[in-house]
Coordinates of C-alpha atoms in Angstrom, one line a residue:
C1 CA 28.4 -28.4 -11.7
E2 CA 30.4 -26.9 -9.5
Q3 CA 29.4 -29.4 -6.3
G4 CA 28.8 -32.7 -8.2
N5 CA 25.9 -33.3 -10.7
L6 CA 24.3 -36.1 -7.7
V7 CA 23.5 -34.9 -4.6
S8 CA 22.0 -36.5 -1.4
F9 CA 19.7 -35.1 0.9
D10 CA 19.1 -36.0 4.5
K11 CA 15.2 -36.8 4.5
R12 CA 14.1 -35.2 7.7
T13 CA 15.9 -31.7 7.3
G14 CA 16.5 -31.3 3.4
K15 CA 20.4 -30.5 3.9
P16 CA 22.9 -32.1 1.6
L17 CA 24.5 -35.1 3.1
W18 CA 27.2 -35.1 0.1
Y19 CA 27.7 -34.5 -3.2
S20 CA 28.9 -36.8 -6.0
E21 CA 32.5 -35.9 -7.5
C22 CA 31.4 -36.3 -11.1
R23 CA 30.9 -32.5 -12.3
D24 CA 29.6 -33.3 -15.6
P25 CA 26.6 -31.4 -16.2
A26 CA 23.4 -33.4 -16.0
G27 CA 21.6 -33.0 -19.4
H28 CA 18.0 -34.2 -19.7
S29 CA 18.8 -37.4 -17.6
G30 CA 15.6 -40.1 -16.8
G31 CA 17.5 -40.5 -13.4
P32 CA 20.2 -42.6 -11.7
A33 CA 19.2 -46.6 -11.3
P34 CA 20.5 -48.5 -8.8
I35 CA 23.4 -51.0 -8.9
T36 CA 25.5 -53.2 -6.7
V37 CA 29.2 -53.5 -8.2
E38 CA 31.4 -56.2 -6.7
G39 CA 29.3 -55.9 -3.7
I40 CA 29.5 -51.8 -3.5
P41 CA 26.0 -49.9 -3.4
C42 CA 25.8 -47.6 -6.7
V43 CA 24.1 -45.5 -8.9
V44 CA 24.4 -45.1 -12.4
V45 CA 23.2 -42.3 -14.3
L46 CA 23.7 -40.9 -17.9
T47 CA 25.3 -37.0 -17.6
L48 CA 26.0 -34.8 -20.5
R49 CA 29.0 -36.5 -21.3
N50 CA 29.2 -40.1 -19.7
V51 CA 27.9 -43.2 -18.1
V52 CA 28.9 -42.4 -14.5
V53 CA 28.4 -45.2 -11.6
T54 CA 28.7 -43.2 -8.6
R55 CA 29.6 -45.1 -5.3
L56 CA 26.9 -45.0 -2.3
D57 CA 28.6 -46.9 0.6
P58 CA 29.5 -45.3 3.7
G59 CA 33.2 -43.5 3.8
N60 CA 33.2 -43.0 -0.2
E61 CA 30.0 -41.8 -0.8
G62 CA 29.4 -40.1 -3.9
E63 CA 32.8 -41.4 -5.2
T64 CA 33.2 -42.2 -9.1
L65 CA 33.7 -46.0 -9.5
A66 CA 33.6 -45.9 -13.4
T67 CA 32.7 -43.6 -16.4
Y68 CA 31.9 -44.8 -19.8
P69 CA 31.7 -41.7 -22.8
W70 CA 28.1 -41.4 -24.2
Q71 CA 27.6 -37.8 -24.9
T72 CA 24.3 -36.8 -27.3
Y73 CA 23.0 -33.7 -29.3
F74 CA 21.2 -31.5 -27.3
A75 CA 22.1 -33.3 -24.0
N76 CA 19.1 -35.6 -24.7
G77 CA 19.9 -39.2 -22.1
I78 CA 16.4 -39.1 -21.6
A79 CA 15.8 -43.2 -21.1
T80 CA 16.6 -44.6 -17.6
P81 CA 19.5 -47.0 -17.7
L82 CA 18.4 -50.7 -17.4
V83 CA 20.7 -52.6 -14.8
V84 CA 20.4 -56.3 -14.5
G85 CA 23.0 -57.8 -12.6
D86 CA 26.2 -56.2 -13.1
S87 CA 25.3 -54.9 -16.3
V88 CA 23.6 -51.7 -17.7
V89 CA 21.7 -51.0 -21.1
V90 CA 21.8 -47.4 -21.9
T91 CA 19.8 -45.9 -25.4
S92 CA 19.6 -42.6 -27.1
G93 CA 19.1 -41.3 -30.3
Y94 CA 20.8 -38.0 -32.0
N95 CA 24.1 -38.6 -32.9
I96 CA 25.0 -41.9 -30.8
S97 CA 21.9 -43.7 -32.0
R98 CA 22.6 -47.1 -30.4
I99 CA 21.6 -49.2 -27.2
A100 CA 24.5 -50.8 -25.7
R101 CA 24.7 -53.2 -22.9
L102 CA 27.7 -52.4 -20.4
Q103 CA 29.3 -54.4 -18.2
V104 CA 30.1 -53.0 -14.9
S105 CA 33.4 -53.6 -12.8
A106 CA 35.2 -52.0 -9.9
G107 CA 38.1 -51.7 -12.5
G108 CA 35.7 -49.8 -15.2
I109 CA 33.3 -50.2 -17.5
R110 CA 33.5 -52.5 -20.8
E111 CA 31.0 -52.8 -24.0
I112 CA 29.2 -56.2 -24.1
W113 CA 27.3 -55.1 -27.5
S114 CA 25.7 -52.4 -29.2
V115 CA 23.4 -52.3 -31.9
P116 CA 21.5 -49.2 -34.1
H117 CA 18.1 -50.3 -32.6
Y118 CA 17.4 -47.7 -30.1
S119 CA 15.1 -45.4 -28.6
K120 CA 15.4 -41.9 -27.7
V121 CA 12.7 -42.0 -24.6
C122 CA 11.5 -45.0 -23.7
S123 CA 13.9 -46.9 -20.6
P124 CA 14.0 -50.4 -21.9
V125 CA 13.1 -53.2 -20.1
F126 CA 14.3 -57.0 -19.1
H127 CA 12.4 -59.9 -19.2
E128 CA 13.4 -63.4 -19.9
G129 CA 16.4 -63.1 -21.3
R130 CA 15.3 -60.3 -23.5
V131 CA 15.5 -57.0 -23.7
Y132 CA 12.5 -54.7 -24.9
H133 CA 12.2 -51.0 -25.8
A134 CA 9.8 -49.2 -28.0
W135 CA 10.8 -46.4 -30.7
Q136 CA 8.2 -45.8 -33.4
K137 CA 7.7 -49.9 -33.2
L138 CA 8.4 -52.6 -30.3
W139 CA 11.6 -54.0 -30.1
C140 CA 12.6 -57.5 -28.8
L141 CA 16.6 -57.7 -28.5
D142 CA 18.4 -61.0 -27.6
W143 CA 20.5 -60.1 -23.8
E144 CA 22.8 -62.0 -25.1
T145 CA 23.8 -60.6 -28.0
G146 CA 21.6 -57.4 -28.7
E147 CA 20.6 -58.9 -32.0
P148 CA 16.8 -58.2 -32.7
R149 CA 14.8 -61.0 -32.2
W150 CA 11.2 -59.2 -33.6
S151 CA 10.0 -55.8 -33.7
G152 CA 6.9 -54.6 -34.7
G153 CA 3.9 -52.5 -34.4
S154 CA 3.3 -48.9 -34.5
F155 CA 3.7 -46.5 -31.1
G156 CA 5.1 -43.3 -31.8
D157 CA 8.4 -41.3 -30.8
D158 CA 7.7 -41.1 -27.4
S159 CA 6.4 -44.8 -26.0
S160 CA 7.3 -46.5 -22.6
C161 CA 7.4 -50.0 -21.5
V162 CA 6.2 -51.9 -18.5
V163 CA 6.6 -55.4 -17.6
T164 CA 3.8 -56.5 -15.1
S165 CA 4.4 -58.9 -12.1
D166 CA 2.2 -61.7 -14.0
G167 CA 5.0 -61.6 -17.2
R168 CA 3.0 -59.0 -19.5
L169 CA 4.0 -56.4 -21.5
I170 CA 2.7 -53.0 -21.5
V171 CA 3.4 -50.4 -24.3

């Protein structure tokens, strides 16, 4: 990407306001997710090669705050990252075939846990101390350890999950 893989546009004119300094190709990505890191507004996105956290604060727009290597075959980082506090959960299949919880700080990204219970397309969701995602069946992972609490059902390869306002999980 010659001008950056994220672009901010003026909502009235459609003209670009800034481009990210990260120039990784975007790949097949579910899109950016908002995150606040040590009071700094940012977005996190999966690019072709990395998990990238990009600053949004005035005067620093588009600067890369942190990166973490995450490159799949066929550029398939499809699931949108899950953000809970200063943590990001990313998942993908192919050569990576895992789901990982990463802790983001202004100093970088560190892995909290990584387990082989992944999804290729379903963006993970968080509810009551658990991470849920679907890939052929529904998975419930412990937030602190990533260990499976249970799994079951039959949902195919391209399922998705949402948690409703009354705490119900829809797959």
